[in-house]
Structures are given as structure tokens and as C-alpha cells.
């Protein structure tokens, strides 16, 4: 299984450059997202795509999200606080083995995303797993304008092989939590 961590799959080390502006990330606050999928034959998870964004690029990207989508996302996150609190307790005991929103174990998920905030080599926000049910709920909240922004972001800045890109066109988009 691909190790579930916040390092780049390409280098095996911490991300060094922002996926958008290519600025060095060392000594900066940055955000990592990695999407994993389960191999149906081996049941092991592998990385589909990954990226790291510096704080400036993330803020710039978030400014492209429509007010309608931002309001829906805030409402969604506010409604999830109880589930998140319970899941954080699970993660304290077992690490990155459950969806932070639903508590679903990794081995029961065919796909999931890992998100984290890192500054000076330390976690500013604990890494968390976001399972497919939550990803779908989140994507359903997005306006057409915001969905187009995510599609463009995915096409422009997420580094994946072209053959895999064709397969992924129908649903694996960044989460941006």
C-alpha cells in the first residue's frame, strides 16, 4: 500500500514547491491534498493525485469560490462539528485510519482524500482523511461557477499522468477543505 502521509509520492519527501506558483514552501504555511483509490484486486490504496498550495495561492483559489458555495460549505462544516469531534477522538487513538467526518475505516473506502496544513515542517492542522460520502456531499454544495473553477484547477495544476487523467475526468476533484 502506498504509505498514507503528507509527503510527495514523486520524491518521498516533504513538498518543496507550491503546485501553482512554484514558490519554495520551506518556512511557509502550505496545504497538502492527496487522493487515494483502492486497487480492487489487492485492496491496497494508491495515490491518484497530489498537490501542495502555499497560503497565498490557497487564499487566491478560495476567492474564486462563489459566495453561494462558500455559504453552503460553512453551513455544511458547522453541521459536521459533532461528527468531527467524535472522529478526532478516533484519530487520536488510531491515527489516519478513519474518515474524519463519518468514522468509516480506511479499509471500507474505495477512495479517499488526505488533507493537511503544514508550517515549518510541523502540522498546523492535523492531517485528516475525507471519505467518498463526504467528498460527494461537499461537491454537491458547489455552484456551477465553483465547479468550473475546480475543474480548471484540476486540469491546470494537479500533476497526473495523461492516461490516468482521462479516467479521472468524471469525479476526482480537489476538496480544498
Coordinates of N, CA, C and O in Angstrom, one line a residue:
X1 N 0.8 -1.2 0.0 CA 0.0 0.0 0.0 C 0.9 1.2 0.0 O 1.9 1.3 0.7
X2 N 0.5 2.2 -0.7 CA 1.1 3.5 -0.7 C 1.0 4.0 0.7 O -0.1 4.0 1.3
X3 N 2.1 4.4 1.3 CA 2.1 5.0 2.6 C 1.2 6.2 2.7 O 1.3 7.1 1.9
X4 N 0.3 6.2 3.7 CA -0.6 7.4 3.8 C 0.1 8.4 4.6 O 0.3 8.3 5.8
X5 N 0.6 9.5 3.9 CA 1.4 10.5 4.5 C 1.2 11.8 3.7 O 0.6 11.8 2.7
X6 N 1.8 12.9 4.2 CA 1.7 14.2 3.5 C 2.9 14.5 2.6 O 3.1 15.6 2.1
X7 N 3.8 13.5 2.4 CA 4.9 13.7 1.6 C 4.6 13.5 0.1 O 3.6 12.8 -0.2
X8 N 5.4 14.0 -0.8 CA 5.2 13.8 -2.2 C 5.4 12.4 -2.6 O 6.5 11.8 -2.2
X9 N 4.6 11.8 -3.4 CA 4.8 10.4 -3.9 C 6.0 10.4 -4.8 O 6.6 9.4 -5.0
X10 N 6.2 11.5 -5.5 CA 7.3 11.6 -6.5 C 8.7 11.5 -5.8 O 9.6 10.9 -6.4
X11 N 8.8 12.2 -4.7 CA 10.1 12.3 -4.1 C 10.3 11.6 -2.8 O 11.4 11.3 -2.3
X12 N 9.1 11.3 -2.1 CA 9.2 10.6 -0.8 C 9.5 11.6 0.3 O 9.7 11.2 1.4
X13 N 9.6 12.9 -0.1 CA 10.0 13.9 0.9 C 8.9 14.9 1.0 O 7.9 14.9 0.2
X14 N 9.0 15.8 1.9 CA 8.0 16.9 2.0 C 8.0 17.7 0.7 O 9.0 17.8 0.0
X15 N 6.8 18.2 0.4 CA 6.7 19.0 -0.8 C 7.6 20.2 -0.7 O 7.7 20.8 0.3
X16 N 8.3 20.5 -1.8 CA 9.2 21.6 -1.8 C 8.7 22.9 -2.5 O 9.1 24.0 -2.1
X17 N 7.8 22.7 -3.4 CA 7.3 23.9 -4.2 C 5.8 23.9 -4.3 O 5.1 22.8 -4.3
X18 N 5.2 25.0 -4.3 CA 3.8 25.2 -4.5 C 3.4 24.7 -5.9 O 4.1 25.0 -6.9
X19 N 2.3 24.0 -6.0 CA 1.9 23.4 -7.3 C 1.4 24.5 -8.2 O 1.3 24.3 -9.4
X20 N 1.0 25.7 -7.7 CA 0.5 26.8 -8.5 C 1.6 27.8 -8.9 O 1.9 28.0 -10.1
X21 N 2.2 28.4 -7.9 CA 3.2 29.4 -8.2 C 4.6 29.0 -8.2 O 5.5 29.7 -8.6
X22 N 4.9 27.7 -7.8 CA 6.2 27.1 -7.7 C 7.2 27.7 -6.8 O 8.3 27.5 -6.8
X23 N 6.6 28.6 -5.9 CA 7.5 29.2 -4.8 C 7.9 28.0 -3.9 O 7.2 27.1 -3.7
X24 N 9.1 28.2 -3.2 CA 9.5 27.3 -2.2 C 8.6 27.3 -1.0 O 8.1 28.4 -0.6
X25 N 8.3 26.1 -0.5 CA 7.4 26.0 0.6 C 8.1 26.0 2.0 O 7.4 26.2 3.0
X26 N 9.4 25.8 2.0 CA 10.1 25.8 3.2 C 9.9 27.1 4.0 O 9.9 28.2 3.5
X27 N 9.6 26.9 5.3 CA 9.3 28.0 6.2 C 8.0 28.7 6.0 O 7.8 29.8 6.4
X28 N 7.1 28.1 5.2 CA 5.8 28.8 4.9 C 4.7 27.8 5.3 O 4.9 26.6 5.4
X29 N 3.5 28.4 5.5 CA 2.3 27.7 5.7 C 1.9 27.2 4.3 O 1.8 27.9 3.4
X30 N 1.6 25.8 4.2 CA 1.1 25.3 3.0 C 0.1 24.2 3.3 O 0.1 23.6 4.4
X31 N -0.6 23.8 2.2 CA -1.7 22.9 2.4 C -1.5 21.7 1.4 O -1.2 22.0 0.2
X32 N -1.7 20.5 1.8 CA -1.5 19.3 1.0 C -2.8 18.6 0.8 O -3.6 18.5 1.8
X33 N -3.1 18.1 -0.4 CA -4.2 17.2 -0.6 C -3.7 16.1 -1.5 O -3.0 16.3 -2.5
X34 N -4.0 14.9 -1.1 CA -3.7 13.7 -1.9 C -4.9 12.8 -2.0 O -5.7 12.7 -1.0
X35 N -5.2 12.4 -3.2 CA -6.4 11.5 -3.4 C -5.9 10.1 -3.6 O -4.9 9.8 -4.3
X36 N -6.5 9.2 -2.9 CA -6.2 7.7 -2.9 C -7.3 6.9 -3.5 O -8.5 7.3 -3.3
X37 N -7.0 5.9 -4.2 CA -8.0 4.9 -4.6 C -7.6 3.5 -4.3 O -6.4 3.2 -4.2
X38 N -8.5 2.6 -4.1 CA -8.2 1.2 -3.7 C -8.1 0.4 -5.0 O -9.0 0.4 -5.9
X39 N -7.1 -0.4 -5.1 CA -6.9 -1.4 -6.2 C -7.9 -2.5 -5.9 O -7.8 -3.1 -4.8
X40 N -8.8 -2.8 -6.8 CA -9.8 -3.8 -6.5 C -9.3 -5.2 -6.4 O -9.9 -6.1 -5.7
X41 N -8.1 -5.5 -6.9 CA -7.5 -6.8 -6.8 C -6.7 -7.0 -5.5 O -6.9 -8.0 -4.9
X42 N -5.9 -6.0 -5.2 CA -5.1 -6.1 -4.0 C -5.7 -5.5 -2.7 O -5.3 -5.8 -1.6
X43 N -6.7 -4.7 -2.9 CA -7.4 -3.9 -1.9 C -6.5 -2.9 -1.2 O -6.8 -2.3 -0.2
X44 N -5.3 -2.6 -1.8 CA -4.4 -1.6 -1.3 C -4.7 -0.3 -2.0 O -5.2 -0.2 -3.1
X45 N -4.5 0.8 -1.2 CA -4.7 2.1 -1.7 C -3.5 2.7 -2.4 O -2.4 2.4 -2.0
X46 N -3.7 3.5 -3.5 CA -2.6 4.1 -4.2 C -2.9 5.6 -4.4 O -4.1 5.9 -4.5
X47 N -2.0 6.4 -4.7 CA -2.2 7.8 -4.9 C -2.6 8.1 -6.3 O -1.9 7.7 -7.3
X48 N -3.7 8.8 -6.5 CA -4.2 9.2 -7.8 C -3.6 10.5 -8.2 O -3.2 10.7 -9.3
X49 N -3.7 11.5 -7.3 CA -3.1 12.8 -7.5 C -2.8 13.4 -6.2 O -3.3 13.0 -5.1
X50 N -1.9 14.4 -6.3 CA -1.5 15.2 -5.1 C -1.1 16.6 -5.5 O -0.7 16.8 -6.6
X51 N -1.2 17.5 -4.5 CA -0.7 18.8 -4.8 C -0.5 19.5 -3.4 O -1.0 19.1 -2.4
X52 N 0.3 20.6 -3.5 CA 0.6 21.4 -2.3 C 0.4 22.9 -2.7 O 0.9 23.3 -3.8
X53 N -0.3 23.6 -1.9 CA -0.5 25.0 -2.2 C 0.0 25.9 -1.0 O -0.3 25.6 0.1
X54 N 0.8 27.0 -1.4 CA 1.2 27.9 -0.4 C -0.1 28.7 0.1 O -1.1 28.6 -0.5
X55 N 0.0 29.3 1.2 CA -1.1 30.1 1.8 C -1.7 31.1 0.8 O -2.9 31.2 0.6
X56 N -0.8 31.8 0.1 CA -1.2 32.9 -0.8 C -2.0 32.2 -2.0 O -3.1 32.8 -2.3
X57 N -1.6 31.2 -2.5 CA -2.3 30.5 -3.6 C -3.6 29.9 -3.1 O -4.6 30.0 -3.9
X58 N -3.6 29.4 -1.9 CA -4.9 28.8 -1.4 C -5.9 29.9 -1.2 O -7.0 29.8 -1.6
X59 N -5.5 31.1 -0.7 CA -6.4 32.2 -0.5 C -6.9 32.7 -1.8 O -8.0 33.0 -2.0
X60 N -6.0 32.8 -2.8 CA -6.3 33.3 -4.1 C -7.4 32.3 -4.7 O -8.3 32.7 -5.3
X61 N -7.1 31.0 -4.5 CA -8.1 30.0 -5.1 C -9.4 30.1 -4.4 O -10.5 30.0 -5.0
X62 N -9.4 30.2 -3.0 CA -10.7 30.3 -2.3 C -11.5 31.5 -2.7 O -12.7 31.5 -2.7
X63 N -10.8 32.6 -3.1 CA -11.5 33.8 -3.6 C -12.3 33.5 -4.9 O -13.2 34.3 -5.2
X64 N -12.0 32.5 -5.6 CA -12.7 32.1 -6.8 C -14.0 31.3 -6.5 O -14.8 31.1 -7.5
X65 N -14.1 30.9 -5.3 CA -15.3 30.1 -4.9 C -16.5 31.1 -4.8 O -16.4 32.1 -4.1
X66 N -17.6 30.8 -5.4 CA -18.8 31.7 -5.3 C -19.3 31.9 -3.8 O -19.0 31.0 -3.0
X67 N -19.9 33.0 -3.6 CA -20.5 33.3 -2.2 C -21.5 32.2 -1.9 O -21.5 31.7 -0.7
X68 N -22.3 31.8 -2.9 CA -23.3 30.7 -2.7 C -22.6 29.5 -2.2 O -23.0 28.8 -1.2
X69 N -21.5 29.1 -2.8 CA -20.8 27.8 -2.5 C -20.2 28.0 -1.1 O -20.2 27.1 -0.3
X70 N -19.5 29.2 -0.8 CA -18.9 29.4 0.5 C -19.9 29.3 1.6 O -19.7 28.7 2.7
X71 N -21.1 29.9 1.4 CA -22.1 29.8 2.4 C -22.6 28.4 2.7 O -22.8 27.9 3.8
X72 N -22.8 27.6 1.6 CA -23.1 26.2 1.7 C -22.1 25.4 2.5 O -22.3 24.5 3.3
X73 N -20.8 25.7 2.1 CA -19.7 24.9 2.7 C -19.6 25.3 4.2 O -19.4 24.4 5.1
X74 N -19.8 26.5 4.6 CA -19.8 26.9 6.0 C -20.9 26.2 6.8 O -20.7 25.7 7.9
X75 N -22.1 26.2 6.2 CA -23.2 25.5 6.8 C -22.9 24.0 7.0 O -23.2 23.4 8.0
X76 N -22.4 23.4 6.0 CA -22.0 22.0 6.0 C -21.0 21.7 7.1 O -21.2 20.8 7.9
X77 N -19.9 22.5 7.1 CA -18.9 22.3 8.2 C -19.5 22.6 9.6 O -19.1 21.8 10.5
X78 N -20.3 23.6 9.7 CA -20.9 23.8 11.1 C -21.7 22.6 11.5 O -21.7 22.2 12.7
X79 N -22.5 22.0 10.6 CA -23.3 20.9 10.9 C -22.5 19.6 11.2 O -23.0 18.7 11.8
X80 N -21.3 19.6 10.8 CA -20.4 18.4 11.0 C -19.6 18.4 12.3 O -18.9 17.5 12.5
X81 N -19.7 19.5 13.1 CA -18.8 19.7 14.2 C -18.9 18.5 15.2 O -17.9 18.0 15.7
X82 N -20.1 18.0 15.5 CA -20.2 16.9 16.4 C -19.6 15.6 15.9 O -18.8 14.9 16.6
X83 N -19.8 15.3 14.6 CA -19.2 14.1 14.0 C -17.6 14.3 13.9 O -16.9 13.3 14.2
X84 N -17.2 15.5 13.6 CA -15.7 15.8 13.6 C -15.1 15.5 15.0 O -14.1 15.0 15.1
X85 N -15.8 16.0 16.0 CA -15.3 15.9 17.4 C -15.1 14.4 17.7 O -14.1 14.0 18.3
X86 N -16.1 13.6 17.4 CA -16.1 12.2 17.7 C -14.9 11.5 16.8 O -14.2 10.7 17.4
X87 N -14.8 11.9 15.6 CA -13.8 11.3 14.7 C -12.4 11.7 15.2 O -11.4 11.0 15.0
X88 N -12.2 13.0 15.7 CA -10.9 13.4 16.2 C -10.5 12.5 17.3 O -9.3 12.1 17.4
X89 N -11.4 12.0 18.1 CA -11.1 11.1 19.2 C -10.6 9.8 18.6 O -9.6 9.2 19.1
X90 N -11.3 9.3 17.6 CA -10.9 8.1 16.9 C -9.5 8.2 16.4 O -8.6 7.3 16.5
X91 N -9.2 9.4 15.8 CA -7.9 9.6 15.2 C -6.8 9.7 16.2 O -5.7 9.3 16.0
X92 N -7.1 10.2 17.4 CA -6.1 10.3 18.5 C -5.7 8.9 18.8 O -4.5 8.7 19.1
X93 N -6.6 8.0 18.8 CA -6.3 6.6 19.2 C -5.7 5.7 18.1 O -5.0 4.8 18.3
X94 N -6.1 6.0 16.8 CA -5.7 5.1 15.8 C -5.0 5.8 14.6 O -4.7 5.1 13.6
X95 N -4.8 7.1 14.6 CA -4.1 7.8 13.5 C -5.0 7.9 12.3 O -6.2 8.1 12.4
X96 N -4.4 7.9 11.2 CA -5.1 8.1 9.9 C -5.7 6.8 9.4 O -5.3 6.3 8.3
X97 N -6.7 6.3 10.1 CA -7.3 5.1 9.7 C -8.8 5.2 9.5 O -9.5 4.2 9.2
X98 N -9.4 6.4 9.7 CA -10.8 6.6 9.6 C -11.1 8.0 8.9 O -10.4 8.9 9.0
X99 N -12.3 8.0 8.2 CA -12.8 9.3 7.7 C -13.0 10.2 8.9 O -13.7 9.9 9.9
X100 N -12.5 11.5 8.8 CA -12.7 12.4 9.9 C -14.1 12.8 10.1 O -14.5 13.3 11.1
X101 N -15.0 12.7 9.1 CA -16.4 13.1 9.1 C -17.3 12.0 9.5 O -18.3 12.2 10.2
X102 N -17.1 10.8 9.0 CA -18.0 9.7 9.2 C -17.5 8.6 10.1 O -18.3 7.8 10.6
X103 N -16.2 8.6 10.4 CA -15.6 7.5 11.2 C -15.4 6.2 10.4 O -15.0 5.2 10.9
X104 N -15.7 6.2 9.1 CA -15.6 5.0 8.3 C -14.1 4.6 8.2 O -13.3 5.4 7.9
X105 N -13.8 3.3 8.5 CA -12.4 2.8 8.4 C -11.9 2.9 7.0 O -12.6 2.6 6.0
X106 N -10.6 3.1 6.8 CA -10.0 3.2 5.5 C -10.2 1.9 4.7 O -10.5 2.0 3.5
X107 N -10.1 0.7 5.3 CA -10.3 -0.5 4.5 C -11.7 -0.7 4.0 O -11.9 -1.4 3.0
X108 N -12.7 0.1 4.4 CA -14.0 0.1 3.9 C -14.2 1.2 2.8 O -15.3 1.2 2.2
X109 N -13.2 2.0 2.5 CA -13.4 3.0 1.5 C -12.6 2.7 0.2 O -11.4 2.3 0.3
X110 N -13.3 2.8 -0.9 CA -12.6 2.6 -2.2 C -11.8 3.8 -2.6 O -10.9 3.6 -3.4
X111 N -12.1 4.9 -2.1 CA -11.3 6.2 -2.4 C -11.4 7.1 -1.2 O -12.4 7.0 -0.4
X112 N -10.5 8.0 -1.0 CA -10.5 9.0 0.0 C -9.5 10.0 -0.3 O -8.6 9.8 -1.2
X113 N -9.6 11.2 0.4 CA -8.6 12.2 0.2 C -7.9 12.5 1.6 O -8.6 12.3 2.6
X114 N -6.7 12.8 1.6 CA -5.9 13.2 2.7 C -5.7 14.7 2.6 O -5.2 15.2 1.6
X115 N -6.0 15.5 3.6 CA -5.7 16.9 3.6 C -5.0 17.3 4.9 O -5.2 16.7 6.0
X116 N -4.1 18.3 4.8 CA -3.3 18.7 5.9 C -2.8 20.1 5.7 O -2.7 20.6 4.5
X117 N -2.5 20.8 6.8 CA -1.8 22.1 6.7 C -0.5 22.0 7.5 O -0.4 21.4 8.6
X118 N 0.6 22.5 6.8 CA 1.9 22.3 7.3 C 2.6 23.6 7.4 O 2.5 24.4 6.4
X119 N 3.4 23.9 8.4 CA 4.2 25.1 8.5 C 5.5 24.8 9.2 O 5.5 24.1 10.3
X120 N 6.6 25.1 8.6 CA 7.9 24.9 9.2 C 8.1 23.4 9.5 O 8.7 23.1 10.5
X121 N 7.6 22.5 8.7 CA 7.8 21.1 8.9 C 6.9 20.5 9.9 O 7.0 19.3 10.2
X122 N 6.0 21.2 10.5 CA 5.1 20.7 11.5 C 3.6 20.9 11.1 O 3.3 21.8 10.3
X123 N 2.8 20.0 11.6 CA 1.4 20.1 11.2 C 0.7 21.3 11.9 O 0.8 21.4 13.1
X124 N 0.2 22.2 11.2 CA -0.6 23.3 11.7 C -2.1 22.8 11.9 O -2.7 23.3 12.8
X125 N -2.5 21.9 11.0 CA -3.8 21.2 11.2 C -3.5 19.8 11.0 O -2.8 19.4 10.1
X126 N -3.9 19.0 11.9 CA -3.7 17.5 11.8 C -4.2 17.0 10.5 O -5.2 17.4 10.0
X127 N -3.4 16.1 9.9 CA -3.9 15.5 8.6 C -5.2 14.8 8.9 O -5.4 14.3 10.0
X128 N -6.1 14.9 7.9 CA -7.4 14.1 8.1 C -7.7 13.5 6.8 O -7.4 13.9 5.7
X129 N -8.5 12.4 7.0 CA -9.0 11.6 5.9 C -10.4 12.0 5.6 O -11.2 12.2 6.5
X130 N -10.7 12.2 4.3 CA -12.1 12.6 3.9 C -12.6 11.5 3.0 O -12.0 11.3 1.9
X131 N -13.6 10.8 3.4 CA -14.1 9.7 2.6 C -15.0 10.1 1.5 O -15.4 11.3 1.4
X132 N -15.4 9.1 0.6 CA -16.1 9.4 -0.6 C -17.5 10.0 -0.3 O -18.0 10.8 -1.0
X133 N -18.2 9.6 0.8 CA -19.5 10.1 1.1 C -19.4 11.6 1.4 O -20.2 12.4 0.9
X134 N -18.4 12.0 2.1 CA -18.2 13.4 2.5 C -17.8 14.2 1.2 O -18.3 15.3 1.0
X135 N -16.9 13.6 0.5 CA -16.5 14.3 -0.8 C -17.6 14.6 -1.7 O -17.8 15.7 -2.2
X136 N -18.5 13.6 -1.8 CA -19.7 13.8 -2.7 C -20.6 14.9 -2.1 O -21.1 15.7 -2.9
X137 N -20.9 14.8 -0.8 CA -21.7 15.8 -0.2 C -21.1 17.2 -0.4 O -21.8 18.2 -0.7
X138 N -19.8 17.3 -0.2 CA -19.1 18.6 -0.4 C -19.3 19.1 -1.9 O -19.6 20.2 -2.1
X139 N -19.0 18.2 -2.8 CA -19.1 18.6 -4.2 C -20.5 19.0 -4.6 O -20.7 19.9 -5.5
X140 N -21.5 18.4 -4.0 CA -22.9 18.7 -4.3 C -23.3 20.1 -3.8 O -24.2 20.7 -4.3
X141 N -22.5 20.7 -2.9 CA -22.7 22.0 -2.4 C -22.3 23.1 -3.4 O -22.6 24.3 -3.3
X142 N -21.4 22.8 -4.3 CA -20.8 23.7 -5.2 C -21.6 24.2 -6.3 O -22.3 23.4 -7.0
X143 N -21.6 25.5 -6.5 CA -22.3 26.1 -7.7 C -21.6 25.7 -9.0 O -20.5 25.3 -9.0
X144 N -22.3 26.0 -10.1 CA -21.7 25.7 -11.4 C -20.4 26.5 -11.6 O -19.4 26.0 -12.1
X145 N -20.4 27.8 -11.1 CA -19.2 28.6 -11.2 C -18.0 28.0 -10.4 O -16.9 27.9 -11.0
X146 N -18.3 27.6 -9.2 CA -17.2 27.0 -8.4 C -16.8 25.6 -8.9 O -15.6 25.3 -9.0
X147 N -17.7 24.8 -9.4 CA -17.4 23.6 -10.0 C -16.4 23.8 -11.2 O -15.5 23.0 -11.4
X148 N -16.7 24.8 -12.0 CA -15.8 25.1 -13.2 C -14.4 25.5 -12.7 O -13.4 25.1 -13.3
X149 N -14.4 26.3 -11.6 CA -13.1 26.7 -11.1 C -12.3 25.4 -10.6 O -11.1 25.3 -11.0
X150 N -13.0 24.5 -9.9 CA -12.3 23.3 -9.5 C -11.8 22.4 -10.7 O -10.8 21.9 -10.7
X151 N -12.7 22.4 -11.7 CA -12.3 21.6 -13.0 C -11.0 22.3 -13.6 O -10.1 21.5 -14.0
X152 N -11.0 23.6 -13.7 CA -9.9 24.3 -14.2 C -8.6 24.1 -13.4 O -7.5 23.8 -13.9
X153 N -8.8 24.2 -12.1 CA -7.7 24.0 -11.2 C -7.1 22.6 -11.4 O -5.9 22.4 -11.5
X154 N -8.0 21.6 -11.4 CA -7.5 20.2 -11.5 C -6.8 20.0 -12.8 O -5.7 19.4 -12.9
X155 N -7.3 20.6 -13.9 CA -6.7 20.4 -15.2 C -5.3 21.1 -15.3 O -4.4 20.7 -16.0
X156 N -5.2 22.3 -14.6 CA -4.0 23.1 -14.8 C -2.9 22.8 -13.8 O -1.8 23.0 -14.1
X157 N -3.3 22.4 -12.6 CA -2.2 22.3 -11.5 C -2.0 20.9 -10.9 O -1.1 20.7 -10.1
X158 N -2.9 20.0 -11.1 CA -2.8 18.7 -10.5 C -2.0 17.8 -11.4 O -2.3 17.6 -12.6
X159 N -0.8 17.3 -10.9 CA 0.1 16.5 -11.8 C -0.3 15.0 -11.8 O 0.0 14.3 -10.8
X160 N -0.9 14.6 -12.9 CA -1.2 13.2 -13.0 C -0.8 12.8 -14.4 O -0.8 13.6 -15.4
X161 N -0.5 11.5 -14.6 CA -0.3 11.0 -16.0 C -1.5 11.2 -16.9 O -2.6 11.0 -16.5
X162 N -1.2 11.5 -18.2 CA -2.4 11.8 -19.1 C -3.3 10.6 -19.2 O -4.5 10.8 -19.3
X163 N -2.8 9.4 -19.2 CA -3.8 8.2 -19.3 C -4.7 8.1 -18.1 O -5.9 7.9 -18.3
X164 N -4.2 8.4 -17.0 CA -5.0 8.4 -15.8 C -5.9 9.6 -15.8 O -7.1 9.5 -15.3
X165 N -5.5 10.8 -16.3 CA -6.4 12.0 -16.4 C -7.7 11.7 -17.1 O -8.7 12.1 -16.7
X166 N -7.6 10.9 -18.2 CA -8.8 10.6 -18.9 C -9.8 9.8 -18.0 O -11.0 10.0 -18.0
X167 N -9.3 8.8 -17.3 CA -10.1 8.0 -16.4 C -10.7 8.9 -15.3 O -11.9 8.6 -14.9
X168 N -10.0 9.9 -14.8 CA -10.4 10.7 -13.7 C -11.4 11.8 -14.0 O -11.9 12.4 -13.1
X169 N -11.6 12.0 -15.3 CA -12.4 13.2 -15.7 C -13.8 13.3 -15.0 O -14.3 14.3 -14.9
X170 N -14.3 12.2 -14.6 CA -15.7 12.1 -14.1 C -15.9 12.2 -12.6 O -16.9 11.8 -12.1
X171 N -14.9 12.6 -11.8 CA -15.3 12.7 -10.4 C -14.2 12.9 -9.4 O -14.6 13.2 -8.2
X172 N -13.0 12.8 -9.7 CA -12.0 13.0 -8.7 C -11.4 14.4 -8.8 O -10.6 14.7 -9.6
X173 N -12.0 15.3 -8.0 CA -11.6 16.7 -8.0 C -11.1 17.0 -6.6 O -11.4 16.4 -5.6
X174 N -10.3 18.1 -6.5 CA -9.8 18.6 -5.2 C -10.9 18.9 -4.2 O -12.0 19.3 -4.7
X175 N -10.6 18.8 -3.0 CA -11.6 19.0 -1.9 C -11.5 20.5 -1.4 O -12.5 21.1 -1.1
X176 N -10.3 20.9 -1.2 CA -10.0 22.3 -0.7 C -10.7 22.6 0.7 O -11.3 23.6 0.9
X177 N -10.5 21.7 1.6 CA -11.1 21.9 3.0 C -10.3 22.9 3.7 O -9.2 23.0 3.6

